[in-house]
Coordinates of C-alpha atoms in Angstrom, one line a residue:
Chain A
X208 CA -10.8 -53.2 -79.8
X209 CA -11.4 -54.4 -76.9
X210 CA -8.0 -54.6 -75.6
X211 CA -6.9 -50.8 -76.3
X212 CA -10.6 -49.8 -74.8
X213 CA -9.7 -52.0 -71.5
X214 CA -6.3 -50.4 -71.5
X215 CA -7.8 -47.2 -71.7
X216 CA -10.3 -47.5 -69.0
X217 CA -6.8 -49.3 -67.1
X218 CA -5.2 -46.0 -67.4
X219 CA -8.2 -43.2 -66.8
X220 CA -8.5 -45.6 -63.5
X221 CA -4.9 -45.1 -62.6
X222 CA -5.0 -41.2 -63.4
X223 CA -8.1 -40.6 -61.2
X224 CA -6.3 -42.5 -58.5
X225 CA -3.3 -40.3 -58.3
X226 CA -5.6 -37.5 -58.6
X227 CA -7.0 -38.5 -55.5
X228 CA -3.8 -39.7 -53.3
X229 CA -2.0 -36.2 -54.1
X230 CA -5.8 -34.4 -53.1
X231 CA -5.2 -36.2 -49.8
X232 CA -1.3 -35.7 -49.6
X233 CA -1.7 -32.0 -49.8
X234 CA -5.0 -32.2 -47.4
X235 CA -2.6 -33.6 -45.3
X236 CA 0.1 -31.2 -45.7
X237 CA -2.2 -28.4 -45.0
X238 CA -4.6 -29.4 -42.0
X239 CA -2.4 -32.6 -40.8
X240 CA -1.6 -31.1 -37.3
X241 CA -5.3 -29.8 -36.6
X242 CA -7.2 -32.9 -37.6
X243 CA -4.8 -34.8 -35.5
X244 CA -5.5 -32.5 -32.4
X245 CA -9.0 -34.0 -32.8
X246 CA -8.4 -36.8 -31.4
X247 CA -5.2 -36.2 -29.1
X248 CA -6.5 -36.3 -25.8
X249 CA -7.5 -32.3 -24.3
X250 CA -4.3 -31.5 -22.1
X251 CA -5.2 -31.4 -18.7
X252 CA -5.5 -27.9 -16.4
X253 CA -2.3 -27.3 -14.4
X254 CA -4.5 -26.7 -11.2
X255 CA -3.4 -28.3 -7.8
X256 CA -6.7 -30.8 -6.5
X257 CA -7.0 -30.8 -3.3
X258 CA -6.9 -34.5 -1.8
X259 CA -7.3 -34.7 2.0
X260 CA -3.9 -36.6 3.4
X261 CA -1.6 -36.1 -0.1
X262 CA -0.1 -32.9 -1.3
X263 CA -1.8 -31.2 -4.4
X264 CA -1.0 -31.2 -7.9
X265 CA 0.6 -34.2 -8.4
X266 CA 0.2 -33.8 -12.2
X267 CA 1.6 -30.0 -11.9
X268 CA 5.6 -29.0 -12.7
X269 CA 5.5 -26.0 -10.4
X270 CA 7.4 -26.9 -7.2
X271 CA 5.3 -23.7 -5.6
X272 CA 2.6 -26.1 -6.7
X273 CA 3.4 -28.5 -3.5
X274 CA 2.1 -28.6 0.0
X275 CA 4.1 -27.7 3.2
X276 CA 2.4 -27.9 6.6
X277 CA -0.9 -27.7 5.4
X278 CA -0.3 -24.8 3.3
X279 CA 0.0 -24.5 -0.4
X280 CA 3.3 -22.8 -1.0
X281 CA 2.2 -20.8 -4.2
X282 CA -0.5 -18.8 -2.5
X283 CA 0.1 -19.7 1.4
X284 CA -3.7 -20.6 1.6
X285 CA -4.4 -23.5 3.5
X286 CA -4.9 -26.8 2.2
X287 CA -8.5 -28.0 3.1
X288 CA -12.0 -27.9 1.8
X289 CA -13.2 -25.6 -0.4
X290 CA -9.1 -24.8 -1.3
X291 CA -9.5 -24.9 -4.7
X292 CA -13.2 -22.8 -5.3
X293 CA -11.4 -20.2 -2.9
X294 CA -8.2 -20.1 -5.3
X295 CA -10.3 -20.1 -8.4
X296 CA -12.6 -17.3 -7.3
X297 CA -10.8 -15.1 -5.0
X298 CA -6.7 -14.7 -7.1
X299 CA -8.9 -13.9 -10.4
X300 CA -8.6 -10.8 -8.8
X301 CA -6.9 -10.2 -6.1
X302 CA -3.3 -12.0 -4.4
X303 CA -4.2 -14.6 -2.0
X304 CA -2.6 -12.5 1.0
X305 CA -5.4 -10.3 0.8
X306 CA -7.4 -13.4 2.8
X307 CA -4.3 -14.7 4.2
X308 CA -3.4 -11.5 6.3
X309 CA -7.0 -11.1 7.5
X310 CA -9.0 -12.6 9.9
X311 CA -12.9 -12.3 10.4
X312 CA -16.2 -14.4 11.5
X313 CA -18.4 -15.9 8.7
X314 CA -20.6 -12.5 9.0
X315 CA -17.5 -10.6 8.4
X316 CA -16.3 -12.8 5.4
X317 CA -20.0 -12.3 3.6
X318 CA -19.6 -8.8 3.9
X319 CA -16.6 -8.5 2.4
X320 CA -18.1 -10.5 -0.5
X321 CA -21.0 -8.5 -0.6
X322 CA -18.6 -5.4 -1.0
X323 CA -16.9 -6.7 -3.3
X324 CA -19.9 -7.4 -5.3
X325 CA -21.6 -4.5 -4.9
X326 CA -18.1 -2.0 -5.5
X327 CA -15.4 -4.0 -7.7
X328 CA -17.7 -6.2 -10.1
X329 CA -17.5 -9.3 -8.4
X330 CA -20.4 -11.7 -9.9
X331 CA -23.1 -14.2 -8.0
X332 CA -21.3 -16.9 -6.3
X333 CA -23.8 -19.5 -6.2
X334 CA -23.4 -22.8 -4.8
X335 CA -19.6 -22.3 -4.4
X336 CA -20.4 -19.0 -1.7
X337 CA -21.7 -21.5 1.0
X338 CA -18.1 -23.6 0.3
X339 CA -15.9 -20.4 0.2
X340 CA -17.6 -18.8 3.5
X341 CA -17.2 -22.2 5.4
X342 CA -13.4 -21.9 4.1
X343 CA -12.8 -18.6 5.7
X344 CA -14.6 -18.6 9.1
X345 CA -13.2 -22.1 9.4
X346 CA -9.5 -21.2 8.5
X347 CA -9.6 -17.2 8.8
X348 CA -11.7 -16.7 12.3
X349 CA -10.5 -13.6 14.6
X350 CA -8.2 -14.2 17.3
X351 CA -9.5 -12.7 21.0
X352 CA -6.4 -10.2 21.7
X353 CA -7.7 -7.6 24.0
X354 CA -7.1 -3.8 23.6
X355 CA -3.4 -4.5 22.8
X356 CA -1.7 -7.6 22.3
X357 CA 1.7 -8.3 23.9
X358 CA 4.4 -8.0 21.7
X359 CA 5.1 -11.5 20.4
X360 CA 7.9 -12.5 22.3
X361 CA 8.5 -15.4 20.3
X362 CA 9.0 -14.0 17.3
X363 CA 11.8 -11.8 18.5
X364 CA 15.0 -12.4 17.4
X365 CA 17.8 -11.2 19.8
X366 CA 20.8 -9.9 18.8
X367 CA 23.9 -8.5 20.7
X368 CA 24.1 -5.0 20.2
X369 CA 27.7 -3.5 19.4
X370 CA 27.7 -0.1 20.2
X371 CA 31.6 2.0 20.4
Chain B
X16 CA -9.0 15.5 14.7
X17 CA -11.1 18.3 12.1
X18 CA -13.9 15.8 10.2
X19 CA -15.9 17.1 7.4
X20 CA -19.1 15.0 6.4
X21 CA -19.4 14.3 2.2
X22 CA -22.8 14.6 0.4
X23 CA -24.2 11.7 -1.2
X24 CA -24.9 11.0 -4.7
X25 CA -22.9 13.7 -6.4
X26 CA -22.1 13.6 -10.0
X27 CA -19.6 11.6 -11.5
X28 CA -16.8 14.6 -12.8
X29 CA -16.3 14.4 -16.8
X30 CA -14.6 11.3 -18.0
X31 CA -14.0 10.0 -21.1
X32 CA -16.4 7.0 -20.8
X33 CA -15.3 3.4 -22.1
X34 CA -17.2 0.6 -23.0
X35 CA -17.4 -2.0 -20.5
X36 CA -16.1 -5.1 -20.7
X37 CA -18.4 -8.1 -20.6
X38 CA -18.5 -10.3 -17.7
X39 CA -17.3 -13.6 -19.8
X40 CA -14.5 -11.8 -21.6
X41 CA -13.3 -10.7 -18.0
X42 CA -10.9 -13.4 -17.1
X43 CA -9.3 -13.3 -20.5
X44 CA -9.2 -9.6 -20.6
X45 CA -7.4 -9.7 -17.0
X46 CA -4.7 -11.8 -18.1
X47 CA -4.1 -9.8 -21.3
X48 CA -3.9 -6.2 -19.9
X49 CA -3.9 -6.4 -16.1
X50 CA -1.6 -9.5 -15.5
X51 CA 0.2 -8.3 -18.3
X52 CA 0.3 -4.5 -16.6
X53 CA 1.2 -6.1 -13.2
X54 CA 4.2 -8.0 -14.7
X55 CA 5.7 -5.2 -16.1
X56 CA 5.9 -3.3 -12.9
X57 CA 6.5 -6.3 -10.6
X58 CA 8.7 -8.5 -12.8
X59 CA 8.3 -11.7 -14.3
X60 CA 9.0 -13.4 -10.8
X61 CA 5.8 -12.3 -9.4
X62 CA 3.6 -14.3 -11.7
X63 CA 3.8 -17.8 -13.0
X64 CA 3.2 -19.0 -16.1
X65 CA -0.9 -19.9 -15.7
X66 CA -1.7 -16.2 -14.5
X67 CA -1.7 -17.2 -10.7
X68 CA 0.1 -14.9 -8.7
X69 CA 2.9 -16.7 -7.3
X70 CA 4.3 -15.9 -4.3
X71 CA 6.9 -13.1 -3.6
X72 CA 10.5 -14.3 -5.3
X73 CA 12.8 -11.8 -4.5
X74 CA 12.5 -7.7 -4.2
X75 CA 9.8 -5.3 -5.9
X76 CA 11.1 -3.7 -8.7
X77 CA 13.0 -0.6 -7.6
X78 CA 12.9 -1.5 -3.5
X79 CA 15.1 -2.6 -0.7
X80 CA 14.8 -6.7 -0.4
X81 CA 13.9 -5.9 3.2
X82 CA 10.3 -4.2 2.5
X83 CA 8.1 -6.6 3.7
X84 CA 5.0 -7.8 1.0
X85 CA 1.7 -7.6 2.2
X86 CA 0.1 -8.4 -0.6
X87 CA 1.8 -8.8 -4.2
X88 CA -1.6 -8.0 -6.5
X89 CA -2.8 -5.3 -6.0
X90 CA 1.2 -4.4 -4.8
X91 CA 1.4 -3.4 -1.3
X92 CA 4.7 -3.5 1.2
X93 CA 5.6 -1.8 4.3
X94 CA 8.7 -0.7 5.4
X95 CA 10.2 -2.5 8.9
X96 CA 11.1 0.1 11.8
X97 CA 14.6 -0.5 11.6
X98 CA 15.3 0.2 7.3
X99 CA 13.5 3.7 7.9
X100 CA 16.4 5.6 10.2
X101 CA 17.3 8.1 8.1
X102 CA 15.8 11.5 8.5
X103 CA 14.8 11.1 4.7
X104 CA 13.2 7.7 3.8
X105 CA 15.3 6.7 0.7
X106 CA 13.2 5.9 -2.4
X107 CA 13.5 2.3 -2.2
X108 CA 12.9 2.1 1.4
X109 CA 10.0 4.2 0.3
X110 CA 6.4 2.3 1.6
X111 CA 3.7 0.9 -1.6
X112 CA 0.6 1.3 -1.7
X113 CA -1.8 0.4 -4.5
X114 CA -5.4 0.0 -5.2
X115 CA -4.9 -1.0 -8.1
X116 CA -2.3 -1.9 -10.7
X117 CA 0.5 -0.3 -11.5
X118 CA 0.5 1.5 -15.1
X119 CA 2.7 0.6 -17.9
X120 CA 4.4 2.1 -20.5
X121 CA 4.7 5.5 -19.1
X122 CA 5.9 8.2 -20.9
X123 CA 6.9 11.6 -19.2
X124 CA 7.8 13.0 -22.6
X125 CA 4.0 13.0 -23.1
X126 CA 2.7 13.4 -20.6
X127 CA -0.2 16.3 -19.4
X128 CA -1.9 17.0 -16.4
X129 CA -5.3 18.4 -17.5
X130 CA -7.1 20.5 -14.7
X131 CA -11.0 21.2 -14.9
X132 CA -13.8 20.3 -13.1
X133 CA -17.2 22.4 -12.4
X134 CA -14.9 25.1 -10.3
X135 CA -12.8 25.9 -13.1
X136 CA -12.8 29.0 -15.6
X137 CA -12.1 26.6 -18.3
X138 CA -10.5 23.6 -18.6
X139 CA -6.6 23.8 -19.1
X140 CA -3.5 21.2 -19.7
X141 CA 0.1 21.3 -19.0
X142 CA 2.7 18.7 -20.4
X143 CA 5.3 17.7 -17.7
X144 CA 7.9 20.5 -19.4
X145 CA 5.5 23.5 -18.8
X146 CA 4.9 22.7 -15.2
X147 CA 8.6 22.4 -14.5
X148 CA 9.3 25.7 -16.8
X149 CA 6.2 27.6 -16.2
X150 CA 5.9 27.6 -12.0
X151 CA 8.6 28.5 -9.1
X152 CA 9.9 25.0 -8.4
X153 CA 10.0 24.2 -4.5
X154 CA 11.1 20.9 -2.3
X155 CA 9.5 20.0 1.0
X156 CA 10.0 17.5 3.1
X157 CA 6.9 15.5 3.6
X158 CA 5.4 12.8 5.7
X159 CA 3.4 10.7 4.0
X160 CA 1.4 8.0 5.8
X161 CA -1.5 5.4 4.7
X162 CA -4.7 6.2 6.9
X163 CA -4.3 1.9 7.8
X164 CA -1.2 2.6 9.2
X165 CA -1.2 0.6 12.1
X166 CA -4.9 -1.9 10.5
X167 CA -3.1 -4.8 12.3
X168 CA -3.6 -4.2 15.9
X169 CA -7.9 -3.6 16.0
X170 CA -9.7 -6.0 17.7
X171 CA -12.0 -7.6 16.6
X172 CA -10.0 -7.3 13.3
X173 CA -10.7 -4.8 10.7
X174 CA -10.7 -6.1 7.1
X175 CA -7.7 -4.6 4.5
X176 CA -4.2 -4.7 4.3
X177 CA -3.1 -5.8 7.4
X178 CA -0.1 -2.9 7.8
X179 CA 2.3 -2.9 10.7
X180 CA 4.3 -0.1 11.8
X181 CA 6.1 0.6 8.1
X182 CA 3.1 2.4 6.0
X183 CA 4.8 5.6 6.7
X184 CA 8.0 7.7 4.8
X185 CA 9.0 11.4 4.9
X186 CA 11.1 12.3 1.7
X187 CA 12.3 15.7 0.0
X188 CA 9.7 16.2 -3.3
X189 CA 10.1 18.4 -5.8
X190 CA 7.7 20.0 -7.9
X191 CA 5.0 23.0 -8.2
X192 CA 2.3 24.5 -5.5
X193 CA -0.7 22.5 -6.3
X194 CA -2.1 26.5 -5.5
X195 CA 0.1 28.6 -8.7
X196 CA -1.2 25.6 -10.8
X197 CA -5.0 26.2 -9.7
X198 CA -4.3 30.4 -9.8
X199 CA -3.3 29.8 -13.3
X200 CA -6.1 27.6 -14.1
X201 CA -8.3 30.2 -12.2
X202 CA -10.8 28.6 -9.9
X203 CA -14.0 29.9 -8.9
X204 CA -16.0 31.3 -5.6
X205 CA -17.9 27.7 -6.3
X206 CA -14.6 25.3 -5.6
X207 CA -15.2 23.2 -2.4
X208 CA -13.0 20.2 -2.9
X209 CA -9.6 19.4 -5.7
X210 CA -9.8 16.2 -6.3
X211 CA -7.4 13.7 -8.6
X212 CA -7.6 10.9 -10.6
X213 CA -4.5 8.6 -11.7
X214 CA -3.8 5.9 -14.6
X215 CA -3.5 3.2 -12.5
X216 CA -6.1 0.5 -13.6
X217 CA -8.8 -1.0 -12.0
X218 CA -7.8 -4.8 -10.7
X219 CA -11.0 -6.5 -12.2
X220 CA -9.5 -5.3 -15.5
X221 CA -12.6 -3.3 -16.1
X222 CA -11.5 0.1 -18.2
X223 CA -14.8 1.8 -17.0
X224 CA -14.0 1.7 -13.4
X225 CA -11.8 4.1 -11.8
X226 CA -9.4 2.4 -8.8
X227 CA -9.4 5.4 -6.4
X228 CA -10.2 9.3 -7.1
X229 CA -10.1 11.2 -3.6
X230 CA -9.4 14.9 -2.8
X231 CA -8.6 17.5 0.1
X232 CA -10.8 20.4 0.9
X233 CA -10.2 24.0 -1.5
X234 CA -8.5 25.5 1.9
X235 CA -6.1 22.5 2.4
X236 CA -5.3 22.1 -1.6
X237 CA -3.8 25.8 -1.8
X238 CA -1.7 25.5 1.2
X239 CA 2.1 26.0 0.6
X240 CA 3.1 22.8 1.0
X241 CA 0.8 21.1 -1.3
X242 CA 2.8 20.0 -4.0
X243 CA 2.7 18.4 -8.2
X244 CA 5.9 16.6 -7.6
X245 CA 7.9 14.7 -10.0
X246 CA 11.1 14.3 -8.0
X247 CA 11.8 12.3 -4.9
X248 CA 14.9 12.8 -3.2
X249 CA 16.5 14.7 -6.2
X250 CA 15.6 11.4 -8.5
X251 CA 12.5 10.8 -11.0
X252 CA 9.8 8.9 -8.6
X253 CA 9.7 5.2 -8.4
X254 CA 7.2 3.9 -10.7
X255 CA 6.2 2.2 -7.5
X256 CA 5.6 5.5 -6.4
X257 CA 3.6 7.7 -9.2
X258 CA 6.3 8.0 -11.5
X259 CA 6.0 10.4 -13.7
X260 CA 3.9 12.8 -11.4
X261 CA 1.7 12.8 -8.2
X262 CA 0.7 15.2 -5.9
X263 CA 2.1 15.5 -2.6
X264 CA -0.6 16.7 0.6
X265 CA 1.2 16.3 4.5
X266 CA -0.9 15.9 7.4
X267 CA -3.8 13.8 5.5
X268 CA -4.2 10.3 5.0
X269 CA -1.9 9.4 2.2
X270 CA -4.7 8.3 -0.3
X271 CA -5.2 12.1 -1.1
X272 CA -1.8 11.8 -2.6
X273 CA -2.5 10.5 -5.8
X274 CA -0.1 8.7 -8.0
X275 CA 0.6 9.4 -11.8
X276 CA -1.4 12.0 -11.5
X277 CA -3.4 12.9 -15.0
X278 CA -6.1 15.0 -13.9
X279 CA -7.2 17.2 -11.4
X280 CA -10.8 18.2 -10.6
X281 CA -11.5 21.3 -8.8
X282 CA -15.2 20.4 -7.1
X283 CA -18.7 22.5 -6.6
X284 CA -19.0 19.6 -3.5
X285 CA -17.8 17.2 -1.2
X286 CA -15.9 15.1 -3.9
X287 CA -17.8 11.8 -4.4
X288 CA -15.1 10.0 -6.3
X289 CA -14.0 6.4 -5.8
X290 CA -12.9 5.8 -2.5
X291 CA -14.5 8.8 -1.0
X292 CA -17.7 7.4 -0.3
X293 CA -18.8 4.4 1.9
X294 CA -16.6 3.2 4.8
X295 CA -13.2 3.9 2.3
X296 CA -11.0 6.6 4.5
X297 CA -13.8 7.8 7.0
X298 CA -14.5 6.4 10.6
X299 CA -17.3 6.8 13.1
X300 CA -19.1 10.0 13.1
X301 CA -19.1 9.4 16.8
X302 CA -17.7 7.3 18.6
X303 CA -18.6 3.6 18.7
X304 CA -18.1 -0.1 20.4
X305 CA -15.2 -2.5 19.0
X306 CA -16.9 -4.7 16.3
X307 CA -19.9 -2.3 15.5
X308 CA -21.9 -2.1 12.1
X309 CA -21.9 1.7 11.4
X310 CA -24.3 2.5 8.9
X311 CA -22.9 4.6 5.3
X312 CA -24.2 7.8 6.1
X313 CA -22.3 7.6 10.1
X314 CA -19.2 7.4 8.5
X315 CA -17.2 10.6 8.1
X316 CA -13.9 11.6 6.1
X317 CA -11.1 11.4 7.7
X318 CA -9.1 15.0 7.3
X319 CA -6.1 15.5 9.4
X320 CA -4.2 12.4 10.7
X321 CA -3.1 11.8 14.0
X322 CA 0.2 12.4 16.1
X323 CA 2.8 9.2 15.8
X324 CA 5.9 8.1 16.4
X325 CA 8.4 5.1 15.5
X326 CA 11.6 4.0 17.2
X327 CA 13.7 3.3 14.3
X328 CA 17.0 2.1 16.4
X329 CA 17.8 -0.2 17.6
X330 CA 15.8 -3.4 15.9
X331 CA 13.8 -4.8 18.3
X332 CA 15.7 -7.8 20.1
X333 CA 18.7 -5.7 21.4
X334 CA 20.5 -7.6 24.1
X335 CA 23.3 -4.6 26.1
X336 CA 25.5 -5.6 29.3
X337 CA 24.1 -3.5 32.5
X338 CA 27.2 -0.7 32.2
X339 CA 26.1 0.3 28.7
X340 CA 23.4 3.2 27.5
X341 CA 21.2 2.5 25.0
X342 CA 21.2 5.4 22.1
X343 CA 17.4 5.6 20.9
X344 CA 16.4 7.2 17.6
X345 CA 12.8 7.5 15.9
X346 CA 10.9 10.1 14.2
X347 CA 7.7 11.7 15.3
X348 CA 5.2 13.3 13.6
X349 CA 1.6 15.8 13.7
X350 CA -0.7 17.1 11.1
X351 CA -0.4 20.8 11.0
X352 CA 0.1 21.2 15.1
X353 CA 3.4 19.8 14.9
X354 CA 4.5 17.5 17.3
X355 CA 5.5 19.2 20.8
X356 CA 7.9 16.5 22.3
X357 CA 8.3 13.1 22.3
X358 CA 9.1 10.9 25.6
X359 CA 9.9 7.7 26.4
X360 CA 9.0 5.3 28.4
X361 CA 11.1 1.6 30.3
X362 CA 8.0 1.3 32.7
X363 CA 5.0 0.7 30.8
X364 CA 4.1 4.1 31.3
X365 CA 4.6 4.7 35.0
X366 CA 7.5 7.2 34.6
X367 CA 7.9 9.0 31.2
X368 CA 11.4 10.5 30.3
X369 CA 12.0 13.4 27.9
X370 CA 13.9 12.4 24.6
X371 CA 15.9 15.1 22.4
X372 CA 13.8 16.4 19.2
X373 CA 15.1 18.0 16.1
X374 CA 13.3 21.3 14.6
X375 CA 10.9 20.3 11.9
X376 CA 12.7 21.1 8.3
X377 CA 9.0 22.9 7.7
X378 CA 5.5 21.8 8.2
X379 CA 4.5 18.3 7.6
X380 CA 8.2 17.1 7.8
X381 CA 8.2 14.5 10.6
X382 CA 10.9 15.3 13.8
X383 CA 14.2 13.1 14.0
X384 CA 14.1 12.2 18.5
X385 CA 16.9 10.7 20.7
X386 CA 17.5 9.4 23.8
X387 CA 20.1 7.7 25.8
X388 CA 18.6 5.0 28.2
X389 CA 20.1 3.8 31.7
X390 CA 18.4 0.5 32.9
X391 CA 17.9 0.4 36.4
X392 CA 18.8 -3.7 36.5
X393 CA 19.1 -7.0 34.1
X394 CA 15.9 -8.2 33.1
X395 CA 13.0 -8.1 29.8
X396 CA 12.5 -4.4 29.4
X397 CA 10.0 -2.8 27.1
X398 CA 11.1 0.6 25.3
X399 CA 7.9 2.5 24.6
X400 CA 7.8 6.2 22.7
X401 CA 5.0 8.8 22.8
X402 CA 4.5 11.9 21.2
X403 CA 2.6 14.8 21.6
X404 CA 1.3 17.2 19.5
X405 CA 1.6 21.2 19.7
X406 CA -2.2 21.3 20.6
X407 CA -1.4 19.2 23.7
X408 CA -2.8 16.0 22.2
X409 CA -0.7 12.6 23.0
X410 CA -0.5 9.3 21.4
X411 CA -2.4 6.5 23.5
X412 CA -0.5 3.5 24.8
X413 CA -3.7 1.3 24.1
X414 CA -5.1 0.9 20.3
X415 CA -7.3 3.8 19.7
X416 CA -11.3 4.2 18.9
X417 CA -12.0 1.0 17.4
X418 CA -13.4 1.7 13.5
X419 CA -14.9 -1.0 10.8
X420 CA -11.6 -0.2 8.8
X421 CA -9.2 0.3 10.9
X422 CA -7.9 3.8 10.3
X423 CA -5.9 5.6 12.3
X424 CA -3.9 3.6 15.0
X425 CA -1.4 5.7 16.6
X426 CA -0.6 3.7 19.4
X427 CA 3.0 4.3 20.9
X428 CA 5.3 2.1 19.7
X429 CA 7.6 0.1 21.5
X430 CA 10.5 -2.5 20.8
X431 CA 11.9 -5.3 23.6
X432 CA 15.2 -4.6 24.9
X433 CA 17.4 -7.9 27.4
X434 CA 19.9 -6.1 29.5
X435 CA 22.6 -9.0 30.4
X436 CA 24.9 -8.9 33.1

């Protein structure tokens, strides 16, 4: 009964192979996407990267990520060394406008950081702190305006007053 | 100016303790709740997909597009002078000042106000309907001005939102008197201060942190014009101005007029809530030179706001012919002493001419002033306005006493005018 025996083994072999294929197909159906994702390249974070002399965030789809006249459009911050760290740290809690409308010395900016650490849940800034302070002191320094500044005559929009 | 000095290290009033968010979860928590709440308040235009605060691209919800947004997180916006010409500031033109995140899902139907603290006989709660039916409903015209209005002019610069002239408005507020509610609750003779809590949330996303909780001395709270209000110029309060319930207390910095009001505490000491201590809403107890560092214990709470005025017509930059006279218009306000007179000068204070001053609707309401100005020649002029209060104290032409946080700049307002041949 040798031929029959070998036919039987062949049949069992085919059956086993079929079961394995079915199981693999089911694994693919259930987990295919997540397994494939393991091997796919990680998506790049959409963050404007500071490059001297270049526009920011060239890979970013958002037009607000561009830089105009040295200012990062989305935040209004000066686009210079330290920009990324300042944006990432400060705008986690508050608007960048709280930076751009203020002026202070390095010491004054440091006092604001200490106040935020003491009262507003800001943590330790570590090695980023001097980078942030250098950036703020360089680009948001006070100007001498005396006891009272002139009206900003350059900014006035002159118009003919219509009176009846 | 009457100022009181606050006690230090007082106990925090009773409030449900909520477990603090762990630091590593803070950012994620912020994106889920804080930014969602901001999105509700400010509209999706204020946020991009990545959760970064974007530059404003449209008007604040319920607000005039001409408002100047100083800060979109927290939302702060001021009104340019020419949009403040009305005797009563329309709701969409009233300035917006926030320390935290505007609360989401405000539900007036189930809103309650609880009154507690060390100096009440027993804690008591009211629904909005109970407030509206149980007490006399009154309307007053009350001016609200941010303590930091005018901060932009201090030198060296003071930290915070750089308000120019527009953190002020006067509306007809309808509600019940704070004193009627306090009387119904029953306050004891230990009462020193009345303070508020509201439903706004902290920028850091930490639900255990109170955004702002300020107050006034009991005598101020018991004045007839101190209101718990639900209506502004006959309409519901705008969300950005405290819907559905807020305090409105004239004559003091607007930060005592708590928004999204859900709790009052009658304290047996000077209130020690958030933004009462340290340097917030305080000025040096005795004058300091510009740029001085002042220790917390040498800073005193701001009480009454100083006399001030604003030219609302014409807008700066007007050109007119020498044959024409210029109609000048604006408002003047002061705290309890009221405004005695308003004058204008077109020669930088060398001479002053009287303006016509309309009577106040009630105490703490701003007063309209007007004048007709003839110019002696063609050329560049500045029109300066100066108000004097009932105690004889006038606005300074220079920026007044420097203080670390840049409060109480009541320097004269001025506009530029050109007279052409």
